[in-house]
XYZ file of C-alpha atoms in Angstrom:
369
model
C -0.193 0.118 0.092
C 2.715 2.505 0.924
C 5.963 2.979 -0.906
C 8.570 5.761 -2.220
C 8.731 7.283 -5.383
C 11.685 8.423 -7.234
C 11.440 11.827 -5.645
C 11.033 10.359 -1.926
C 7.308 11.437 -1.781
C 4.307 8.926 -0.850
C 3.026 6.298 -3.285
C -0.172 5.111 -2.273
C -2.768 2.630 -3.691
C -6.116 3.842 -3.425
C -7.243 3.321 0.163
C -10.047 4.841 1.505
C -8.971 4.855 5.202
C -5.702 6.442 4.467
C -7.289 9.186 2.611
C -9.713 9.920 5.407
C -7.026 9.729 7.765
C -4.812 12.039 5.877
C -7.463 14.572 5.204
C -8.362 14.573 9.126
C -4.933 14.982 10.348
C -3.793 17.634 8.308
C -6.847 19.739 9.092
C -6.759 18.715 13.089
C -3.218 19.439 13.202
C -3.387 22.926 11.340
C -6.144 23.817 13.708
C -4.216 22.805 16.621
C -1.294 24.716 15.626
C 1.160 22.342 15.067
C 4.133 22.683 12.497
C 4.360 20.693 8.933
C 7.018 18.555 10.527
C 4.929 17.272 13.129
C 2.118 16.819 10.557
C 4.185 14.824 8.217
C 5.918 12.654 10.950
C 2.422 11.820 12.120
C 1.054 10.893 8.828
C 4.197 8.756 8.282
C 3.304 6.788 11.459
C -0.112 6.171 10.355
C 0.904 4.919 6.801
C 3.143 2.291 8.580
C 0.348 1.390 11.007
C -2.160 0.829 8.252
C -0.099 -0.862 6.144
C 0.798 -3.377 8.981
C -2.446 -3.681 10.721
C -5.294 -2.125 8.308
C -6.130 0.397 10.514
C -4.725 3.029 12.976
C -5.099 4.391 16.538
C -5.871 8.077 17.371
C -3.922 9.595 20.021
C -5.940 11.374 23.003
C -5.374 14.707 21.156
C -6.651 13.650 17.983
C -9.755 12.128 19.452
C -10.325 14.749 21.588
C -10.251 17.622 18.924
C -11.701 15.286 16.502
C -14.942 14.812 18.663
C -15.262 18.545 19.029
C -14.993 18.833 15.376
C -17.817 16.115 14.692
C -19.970 18.375 17.183
C -19.019 21.436 15.040
C -20.004 19.683 11.721
C -23.077 18.309 12.942
C -25.868 19.729 10.424
C -28.657 19.136 12.804
C -27.515 20.732 15.912
C -28.437 24.548 16.886
C -26.043 24.428 19.717
C -22.653 24.467 17.916
C -21.332 27.635 19.369
C -20.131 25.807 22.453
C -18.251 23.011 20.131
C -14.938 23.848 22.144
C -16.322 23.516 25.596
C -16.610 19.348 25.059
C -15.366 17.279 27.765
C -13.935 14.246 26.108
C -13.536 10.979 28.126
C -11.157 7.917 26.422
C -12.722 4.752 27.326
C -11.066 2.878 24.597
C -9.188 0.610 27.089
C -12.489 -0.576 28.922
C -13.080 -4.400 28.035
C -16.086 -5.805 29.949
C -19.785 -4.759 30.085
C -19.539 -3.913 33.495
C -16.702 -1.565 32.893
C -18.696 -0.154 30.038
C -21.782 0.353 32.294
C -19.478 1.820 35.197
C -17.947 4.665 32.609
C -21.733 5.448 31.642
C -22.618 6.106 35.261
C -19.384 8.235 35.273
C -20.595 10.202 32.211
C -24.024 10.719 33.635
C -22.666 12.109 36.781
C -20.264 14.092 35.254
C -22.300 15.772 32.670
C -25.348 16.347 35.097
C -23.141 18.230 37.623
C -25.632 18.982 39.951
C -27.742 20.523 36.992
C -25.009 23.029 35.647
C -24.619 20.594 32.701
C -21.321 19.869 31.005
C -21.224 19.137 27.354
C -19.564 15.697 27.429
C -18.561 12.754 25.246
C -17.283 9.158 26.368
C -15.537 7.181 23.537
C -15.279 3.739 23.709
C -13.454 0.974 21.175
C -13.965 1.489 17.576
C -15.283 -0.642 14.938
C -18.137 -2.292 16.644
C -16.309 -3.727 19.597
C -19.063 -2.031 21.872
C -22.646 -1.085 21.081
C -24.821 0.446 23.429
C -28.345 -0.316 22.535
C -30.088 2.784 24.373
C -31.024 5.873 22.317
C -30.259 7.965 25.067
C -28.847 6.704 28.122
C -31.455 8.152 30.168
C -35.031 7.455 28.795
C -38.283 6.457 29.650
C -39.967 3.283 28.979
C -43.179 2.575 26.606
C -45.605 0.070 27.193
C -48.209 -0.727 24.390
C -51.552 -2.061 26.179
C -54.761 -2.594 25.171
C -56.037 0.812 26.895
C -53.399 2.688 25.081
C -49.548 3.396 25.473
C -48.173 3.767 28.833
C -44.920 6.061 28.959
C -43.184 6.859 26.004
C -44.195 5.583 22.811
C -40.859 6.031 21.362
C -39.406 3.483 23.552
C -42.077 0.674 22.805
C -39.704 -1.554 20.892
C -36.671 -1.306 23.160
C -38.483 -1.650 26.051
C -39.847 -5.073 24.698
C -36.111 -5.868 24.050
C -35.183 -5.091 27.748
C -37.988 -7.127 28.904
C -37.037 -10.201 26.708
C -33.667 -9.884 28.388
C -35.426 -10.038 31.898
C -35.833 -6.531 32.848
C -39.170 -5.668 34.496
C -40.219 -2.010 34.909
C -43.047 -0.742 37.067
C -45.396 0.265 34.175
C -45.763 3.840 35.022
C -45.312 6.906 32.713
C -41.815 7.632 33.762
C -39.946 4.346 34.146
C -36.275 4.649 33.774
C -34.867 2.213 31.232
C -31.724 0.389 32.010
C -28.365 0.595 30.136
C -27.943 -2.284 27.716
C -24.426 -2.923 26.743
C -23.064 -5.357 24.195
C -19.686 -6.543 23.392
C -18.773 -7.920 19.840
C -19.931 -11.117 19.374
C -21.749 -11.618 22.650
C -24.916 -11.419 24.197
C -26.190 -7.866 25.481
C -26.433 -7.253 29.057
C -28.522 -4.699 31.045
C -27.774 -2.652 33.983
C -30.155 -0.672 36.049
C -29.189 3.023 36.482
C -28.859 4.066 39.796
C -31.620 6.216 40.840
C -29.491 8.986 42.671
C -27.609 9.308 39.433
C -30.600 10.482 37.219
C -31.690 14.122 38.086
C -35.285 14.514 36.922
C -37.247 18.064 36.795
C -41.021 18.218 37.986
C -42.985 20.362 35.590
C -44.935 23.199 36.902
C -46.494 26.303 35.604
C -45.310 29.915 36.783
C -49.275 30.880 36.744
C -51.466 27.857 36.719
C -51.384 26.075 40.047
C -53.366 22.954 38.414
C -50.415 22.415 36.218
C -48.170 20.206 38.968
C -51.403 17.863 39.030
C -50.521 16.818 35.711
C -47.794 15.008 37.173
C -45.216 15.585 34.327
C -41.440 15.461 34.701
C -38.395 15.015 32.192
C -34.608 14.082 32.922
C -32.148 16.755 33.018
C -29.353 15.592 30.588
C -30.364 14.248 26.913
C -27.133 11.820 26.397
C -27.645 10.584 22.760
C -25.932 7.058 22.676
C -26.725 5.379 19.700
C -24.813 7.359 16.850
C -21.483 6.525 15.353
C -18.757 8.827 15.815
C -16.625 8.939 12.704
C -13.003 10.323 12.880
C -10.624 10.221 10.114
C -12.182 7.009 8.599
C -12.252 5.204 12.278
C -15.766 4.439 13.311
C -16.870 4.760 17.082
C -20.033 3.011 17.167
C -20.410 3.357 21.039
C -19.817 7.204 21.611
C -22.240 8.605 23.817
C -22.709 12.553 23.937
C -24.916 15.380 25.350
C -25.209 19.063 25.498
C -28.334 20.375 27.347
C -32.031 20.765 26.442
C -33.635 23.434 24.493
C -36.977 23.723 25.878
C -39.048 23.097 22.558
C -37.309 19.357 22.634
C -39.454 18.867 25.959
C -42.369 21.015 25.552
C -43.050 21.017 21.894
C -41.887 17.328 21.068
C -41.525 15.143 23.793
C -44.506 15.960 25.976
C -46.608 17.565 22.871
C -46.398 15.171 20.026
C -49.613 13.364 19.524
C -47.619 10.197 19.402
C -45.346 10.857 22.312
C -47.310 12.063 25.602
C -49.805 14.055 23.687
C -50.255 16.291 26.305
C -51.657 19.144 24.440
C -55.462 18.353 24.473
C -55.167 17.581 28.629
C -53.475 21.185 29.165
C -56.002 22.847 26.581
C -59.037 21.359 28.529
C -57.401 22.484 31.960
C -57.008 26.095 30.395
C -60.773 25.914 29.521
C -59.936 26.604 25.690
C -62.337 26.173 23.007
C -61.401 22.903 21.185
C -64.237 22.563 18.975
C -62.157 23.780 15.730
C -58.697 24.367 15.058
C -59.309 27.797 14.104
C -59.577 28.841 17.836
C -55.509 27.849 17.940
C -55.994 25.962 20.987
C -53.244 23.723 20.178
C -50.906 26.799 19.797
C -51.972 28.315 23.013
C -51.584 24.986 24.980
C -47.961 24.728 23.255
C -46.660 27.905 24.387
C -47.850 27.396 27.967
C -46.446 24.006 28.076
C -43.206 25.517 26.892
C -43.239 28.076 29.480
C -43.873 25.513 32.207
C -40.526 23.540 31.026
C -38.436 26.689 31.185
C -39.743 27.796 34.421
C -39.381 24.378 36.070
C -35.840 24.086 34.739
C -34.604 27.260 35.919
C -36.238 26.937 39.267
C -34.625 23.666 39.557
C -31.228 25.279 38.636
C -30.875 22.788 35.474
C -29.415 24.169 32.371
C -31.636 24.777 29.310
C -31.963 27.163 26.644
C -35.174 28.834 25.007
C -35.615 28.504 21.096
C -34.787 32.411 20.625
C -31.519 32.487 22.528
C -30.411 29.307 21.015
C -31.103 30.643 17.438
C -29.047 33.926 18.425
C -26.136 31.742 19.638
C -26.266 29.904 16.537
C -26.027 33.337 14.749
C -22.918 33.832 16.684
C -21.468 30.364 15.848
C -22.009 31.276 11.989
C -20.144 34.487 12.345
C -17.157 33.270 14.427
C -16.888 30.189 11.929
C -16.917 32.862 8.749
C -14.265 34.703 10.743
C -11.816 31.859 10.693
C -12.653 30.875 7.111
C -14.997 27.705 7.637
C -17.942 27.035 5.709
C -21.120 26.242 7.973
C -22.964 23.276 6.856
C -26.677 22.840 8.323
C -29.922 21.122 7.874
C -32.801 23.747 7.597
C -35.565 21.183 8.522
C -33.675 20.496 12.177
C -32.463 23.921 12.772
C -35.645 25.735 12.912
C -37.156 25.436 16.093
C -40.468 23.804 16.283
C -42.192 26.726 17.821
C -42.304 30.184 16.104
C -39.757 29.322 13.643
C -40.336 32.524 11.547
C -39.175 34.722 14.377
C -35.646 33.577 14.354
C -33.237 34.308 11.545
C -32.420 30.634 10.498
C -36.054 30.400 9.023
C -35.181 33.178 6.398
C -31.784 31.442 5.319
C -30.487 28.715 3.132
C -28.124 26.232 4.340
C -25.936 23.673 2.635
C -26.572 20.387 3.981
C -23.477 18.793 2.899
C -22.055 16.352 5.335
C -18.381 17.064 6.616
C -16.420 14.870 8.482
C -15.646 14.398 11.381
C -19.303 13.713 12.303
C -21.892 11.717 13.966
C -23.692 9.444 12.016
C -27.004 7.301 12.441
C -26.724 3.528 12.667
C -29.123 0.663 12.663
C -30.612 -0.458 15.864
C -29.400 -3.734 17.205
C -32.772 -4.826 18.412
C -34.811 -4.020 15.295
């Protein structure tokens, strides 16, 4: 694969991994302020490693900056202004399922930080050596019954998979699902998350006293755990990461969608709204008050959260900063616009290039489906 030409330069057969590695290292080292000698020396090391083993290993510095770049390149994320603040835990030396679970517990604790949420990622062995079955480390179970869904309908299939492995929930609307970890070639194992590690926020409204009677709550930290982190051609299929919530994720989607917790009819009824026709905009009124409640509750509990107007302003600042350093901002408009009042943000009125740039996070097939 690798040789020397007559002028002393590299001779490479077409090797996708090498191409990805070279492109990443050159960009990464330039951004880290390393000189050309360091870059060429490292590329030579990687060439030799790929020639001998068919793959290569990132240094911690490469892993750390690569993970930050992946966040910066995430087209669907409105919170990219803070990409440089990501805390990167290197768990590539972890061997057993129990050790993986301990690292995940550590991630939850560190990221939660008593409510002052810290953007965090934990990276395990690459190439499918470890898989985490959960969509998010913290998530509520969903049960399909003859009388309707109990809990989160988006979790029904995963909840069934957990039950088939021997886990049993209490069948409430807010049962915490276990962590499910699988080592390559082995059966998955499940681990209950210690309750004391999970910070949950009871949802109440600053004006409507009856709102707390709905007994709604949500967890503090959204830790995505089923996406693949790709850096320089190396695929880390277990790399859970988190930021903090934008209120619409909870108030306009999780608790509001008619195929999730579907709380808008109940809230509208409690508000005394006319629900006889869509023209009364009862859904809109109920939706706003649900989002008001989420923001109020998280702030009262001292848990990091951002409203969608502030998030859009932060994204605008991200765009400006990227332009200042000569980087092109990519984005998926359909995801960047908030699900509440999108036309009040600058994002709604712009076009974005949805080209995928690596490093990045990618969806992957769920092991239980």
